[in-house]
Amino acid sequence: QPVLTQSPSTSGTPGRRVTISCSGGSSNIGRNVVNWYQHLPGTAPKLLIYKNNERPSGVPDRFSGSKSGTSASLAISGLQSEDEANYYCAAWDDSLNGVVFGGGTKVTVL
Amino acid sequence: QVQLVESGGGLVRPGGSLRLSCAASGFTFSDYYMTWIRQAPGKGLEWLSYIGDSGTTIFFADSVKARFTISRDNAKNSLYLQMNSLRAEDTAVYFCAKERYSGYADGIFDSWGQGTLVTVSS
């Protein structure tokens, strides 16, 4: 079972806003930064958001991240068809001395 | 640009061994912590192991700690994962990934390979 909890799926029509939540605990999200990855099956995962809300160069500002306490969220505004993918949150876990991932959220563009 | 290419995957019987490789280019390999992550069929991403830039610092997930070994050859710009006593549940696509910042591990993986498939089956 993944240490971080994400809802399995969400969907939206083009142009709308969707939010993905990620819930953890005091040893991971509560103490460390949260990072988000976008993954299309058969491809290399892509870093989407790091340090809670930073975007690597080339990532559109439609993607934004936030963190509060032991939870984090990823928002996608102006949803586009190419955003259809799986999204994973991740954080360092001080108790496990390693990285923990969420189970992933599949975003479907209707 | 940064490129990571995994190899060594394939079909192996339960109890068998396999060595995965990750060839790195486009950055100063010896400056960065590197990691292995896997994705079982229909499942999410699972972090497996970290190795420090010099190879002396190593972390492992409990799920594989007693069976897998991570190593690197900075002269060859290569990362390795030695997998022993393989089980059916080790069937997955295995990715290598690079830390965003040099010199330490903070779980920010800014470059990933395409992955190599390991199938454990009799």
Coordinates of C-alpha atoms in Angstrom, one line a residue:
Chain A
Q1 CA 0.0 0.0 0.0
P2 CA 1.3 3.4 -0.9
V3 CA 2.4 5.6 2.0
L4 CA 0.8 8.7 0.5
T5 CA -2.9 8.7 -0.4
Q6 CA -4.3 9.9 -3.6
S7 CA -7.7 9.5 -5.1
P8 CA -7.6 7.0 -7.9
S9 CA -9.1 9.2 -10.6
T10 CA -10.6 12.5 -11.6
S11 CA -11.9 14.0 -14.8
G12 CA -12.8 17.3 -16.4
T13 CA -13.8 18.9 -19.7
P14 CA -11.3 20.9 -21.7
G15 CA -10.7 24.3 -20.2
R16 CA -11.9 23.4 -16.7
R17 CA -9.8 23.1 -13.5
V18 CA -9.1 19.9 -11.7
T19 CA -7.4 19.3 -8.4
I20 CA -5.5 16.3 -7.2
S21 CA -5.0 15.7 -3.5
C22 CA -2.2 13.9 -1.7
S23 CA -2.4 13.0 2.0
G24 CA 0.5 11.9 4.1
G25 CA 1.9 12.1 7.6
S26 CA 4.3 13.9 9.9
S27 CA 7.3 11.9 8.8
N28 CA 6.9 12.7 5.1
I29 CA 4.7 15.6 3.9
G30 CA 4.6 17.1 7.3
R31 CA 8.4 17.6 7.3
N32 CA 9.5 17.6 3.7
V33 CA 8.8 19.0 0.4
V34 CA 6.3 17.5 -2.0
N35 CA 7.1 16.8 -5.6
W36 CA 4.7 15.8 -8.4
Y37 CA 5.3 13.7 -11.5
Q38 CA 3.3 13.2 -14.7
H39 CA 3.4 9.8 -16.3
L40 CA 2.0 8.5 -19.5
P41 CA 2.2 4.7 -19.8
G42 CA 5.2 3.6 -21.8
T43 CA 7.1 6.8 -21.3
A44 CA 9.5 8.2 -18.8
P45 CA 7.8 10.0 -15.9
K46 CA 8.3 13.7 -15.9
L47 CA 8.9 16.1 -13.0
L48 CA 6.0 18.5 -12.9
I49 CA 6.2 20.3 -9.6
Y50 CA 9.0 20.3 -7.1
K51 CA 9.5 21.8 -3.6
N52 CA 5.7 22.0 -3.2
N53 CA 5.1 24.7 -5.8
E54 CA 8.1 25.2 -8.1
R55 CA 7.8 24.4 -11.8
P56 CA 10.8 23.2 -13.9
S57 CA 11.4 25.1 -17.0
G58 CA 9.1 24.1 -19.8
V59 CA 6.2 23.1 -17.5
P60 CA 3.2 25.4 -18.3
D61 CA 1.9 27.6 -15.5
R62 CA -1.4 25.8 -15.8
F63 CA 0.1 23.4 -13.3
S64 CA 0.4 24.6 -9.7
G65 CA 1.1 22.9 -6.4
S66 CA 0.5 23.7 -2.8
K67 CA 1.1 22.1 0.6
S68 CA -0.5 22.5 4.0
G69 CA 0.4 20.5 7.0
T70 CA 0.4 16.8 6.0
S71 CA -1.5 17.3 2.7
A72 CA -0.6 18.6 -0.7
S73 CA -2.5 19.3 -3.9
L74 CA -1.8 19.7 -7.6
A75 CA -4.1 21.9 -9.7
I76 CA -4.4 21.8 -13.4
S77 CA -6.3 24.8 -14.8
G78 CA -7.3 25.2 -18.4
L79 CA -7.4 21.4 -18.8
Q80 CA -6.1 20.2 -22.2
S81 CA -6.3 16.8 -23.9
E82 CA -2.6 16.3 -23.5
D83 CA -3.0 16.5 -19.7
E84 CA -4.6 13.1 -19.7
A85 CA -2.1 11.1 -17.7
N86 CA -1.3 9.6 -14.3
Y87 CA -0.1 12.0 -11.6
Y88 CA 2.0 11.0 -8.6
C89 CA 2.9 12.9 -5.5
A90 CA 6.1 12.0 -3.7
A91 CA 8.1 13.1 -0.6
W92 CA 11.0 12.1 1.4
D93 CA 10.1 10.1 4.5
D94 CA 12.3 10.6 7.5
S95 CA 11.1 7.4 9.2
L96 CA 11.7 5.2 6.2
N97 CA 14.8 7.0 5.1
G98 CA 13.6 7.0 1.5
V99 CA 11.1 8.4 -0.9
V100 CA 7.4 7.5 -0.7
F101 CA 5.0 7.9 -3.6
G102 CA 1.2 8.2 -3.7
G103 CA -0.7 5.6 -5.6
G104 CA -1.3 7.9 -8.5
T105 CA -4.3 9.7 -9.9
K106 CA -5.5 9.2 -13.4
V107 CA -6.8 12.3 -15.0
T108 CA -9.2 11.9 -17.8
V109 CA -10.1 14.7 -20.2
L110 CA -13.7 14.2 -21.2
Chain B
Q1 CA 20.8 17.0 -22.9
V2 CA 20.4 14.5 -20.1
Q3 CA 19.9 11.0 -21.2
L4 CA 19.3 7.9 -19.1
V5 CA 19.1 4.5 -20.8
E6 CA 18.2 1.4 -18.9
S7 CA 19.1 -2.1 -20.0
G8 CA 19.3 -5.7 -18.7
G9 CA 15.6 -6.5 -18.2
G10 CA 14.1 -9.7 -19.4
L11 CA 12.4 -12.9 -18.3
V12 CA 13.8 -14.6 -15.3
R13 CA 12.6 -17.6 -13.2
P14 CA 11.6 -17.1 -9.6
G15 CA 14.6 -17.3 -7.4
G16 CA 16.8 -16.1 -10.2
S17 CA 19.0 -13.1 -10.6
L18 CA 19.3 -10.1 -13.0
R19 CA 21.5 -7.1 -13.3
L20 CA 20.1 -3.9 -14.6
S21 CA 22.3 -1.1 -16.0
C22 CA 21.6 2.6 -16.6
A23 CA 23.8 4.5 -18.9
A24 CA 24.0 8.2 -18.3
S25 CA 25.0 11.1 -20.5
G26 CA 24.6 14.8 -20.8
F27 CA 25.6 15.7 -17.2
T28 CA 28.4 15.2 -14.8
F29 CA 27.3 11.8 -13.5
S30 CA 29.7 11.7 -10.6
D31 CA 28.1 14.8 -9.1
Y32 CA 24.7 13.4 -8.6
Y33 CA 22.8 10.9 -6.4
M34 CA 21.0 8.4 -8.5
T35 CA 18.0 6.2 -7.8
W36 CA 16.0 3.2 -9.0
I37 CA 12.2 3.2 -9.1
R38 CA 9.8 0.6 -10.4
Q39 CA 6.2 0.3 -11.6
A40 CA 4.5 -3.1 -11.3
P41 CA 1.7 -3.8 -13.9
G42 CA -1.4 -1.8 -13.0
K43 CA 0.3 -0.3 -10.0
G44 CA 2.0 3.0 -9.1
L45 CA 5.6 4.1 -8.7
E46 CA 7.7 2.5 -6.0
W47 CA 11.0 3.9 -4.9
L48 CA 13.7 1.2 -4.5
S49 CA 17.1 2.6 -3.8
Y50 CA 19.4 5.6 -3.7
I51 CA 23.2 5.7 -4.2
G52 CA 25.3 8.8 -3.4
D53 CA 27.5 10.5 -5.8
S54 CA 30.7 8.7 -4.6
G55 CA 28.9 5.4 -4.1
T56 CA 29.4 5.3 -0.3
T57 CA 25.9 6.4 0.7
I58 CA 23.2 3.9 0.0
F59 CA 19.5 3.8 1.0
F60 CA 17.1 0.9 0.2
A61 CA 13.4 0.4 0.5
D62 CA 12.5 -2.4 3.0
S63 CA 10.8 -4.4 0.3
V64 CA 14.1 -5.1 -1.5
K65 CA 16.8 -4.4 1.0
A66 CA 17.9 -7.9 1.6
R67 CA 17.8 -9.0 -2.0
F68 CA 18.9 -6.0 -4.2
T69 CA 22.3 -4.2 -4.4
I70 CA 22.9 -0.8 -6.0
S71 CA 26.2 0.3 -7.3
R72 CA 27.8 2.8 -9.8
D73 CA 30.8 3.2 -11.9
N74 CA 31.5 6.9 -12.3
A75 CA 34.3 6.2 -14.8
K76 CA 31.7 4.5 -17.1
N77 CA 28.8 6.9 -16.2
S78 CA 26.8 3.9 -15.3
L79 CA 24.4 2.9 -12.5
Y80 CA 23.6 -0.7 -11.7
L81 CA 20.9 -2.7 -9.8
Q82 CA 21.8 -6.3 -8.9
M83 CA 18.6 -8.2 -8.2
N84 CA 18.7 -11.6 -6.4
S85 CA 16.1 -14.1 -5.2
L86 CA 13.6 -12.6 -7.6
R87 CA 9.9 -13.1 -6.9
A88 CA 6.8 -12.8 -9.1
E89 CA 6.0 -9.6 -7.3
D90 CA 9.2 -8.0 -8.6
T91 CA 7.7 -8.1 -12.1
A92 CA 7.8 -4.4 -13.1
V93 CA 9.3 -1.7 -15.3
Y94 CA 12.4 -0.5 -13.7
F95 CA 13.4 3.2 -14.1
C96 CA 16.6 4.9 -13.2
A97 CA 16.4 8.6 -12.3
K98 CA 18.7 11.5 -11.5
E99 CA 18.4 13.9 -8.6
R100 CA 17.8 17.5 -9.5
Y101 CA 20.5 18.9 -7.2
S102 CA 24.1 17.8 -7.1
G103 CA 25.6 16.4 -3.9
Y104 CA 22.6 15.2 -1.9
A105 CA 19.3 13.3 -2.0
D106 CA 16.1 15.1 -1.5
G107 CA 13.8 13.1 -3.7
I108 CA 13.5 15.4 -6.6
F109 CA 14.0 13.4 -9.8
D110 CA 14.3 15.7 -12.7
S111 CA 15.4 13.1 -15.4
W112 CA 14.2 9.6 -15.9
G113 CA 15.0 6.8 -18.3
Q114 CA 12.3 5.0 -20.4
G115 CA 12.6 1.9 -18.2
T116 CA 13.4 -1.7 -18.7
L117 CA 10.9 -4.5 -18.1
V118 CA 11.6 -7.3 -15.7
T119 CA 9.3 -10.3 -15.8
V120 CA 9.7 -13.0 -13.1
S121 CA 7.8 -16.1 -14.1
S122 CA 8.3 -19.8 -14.4

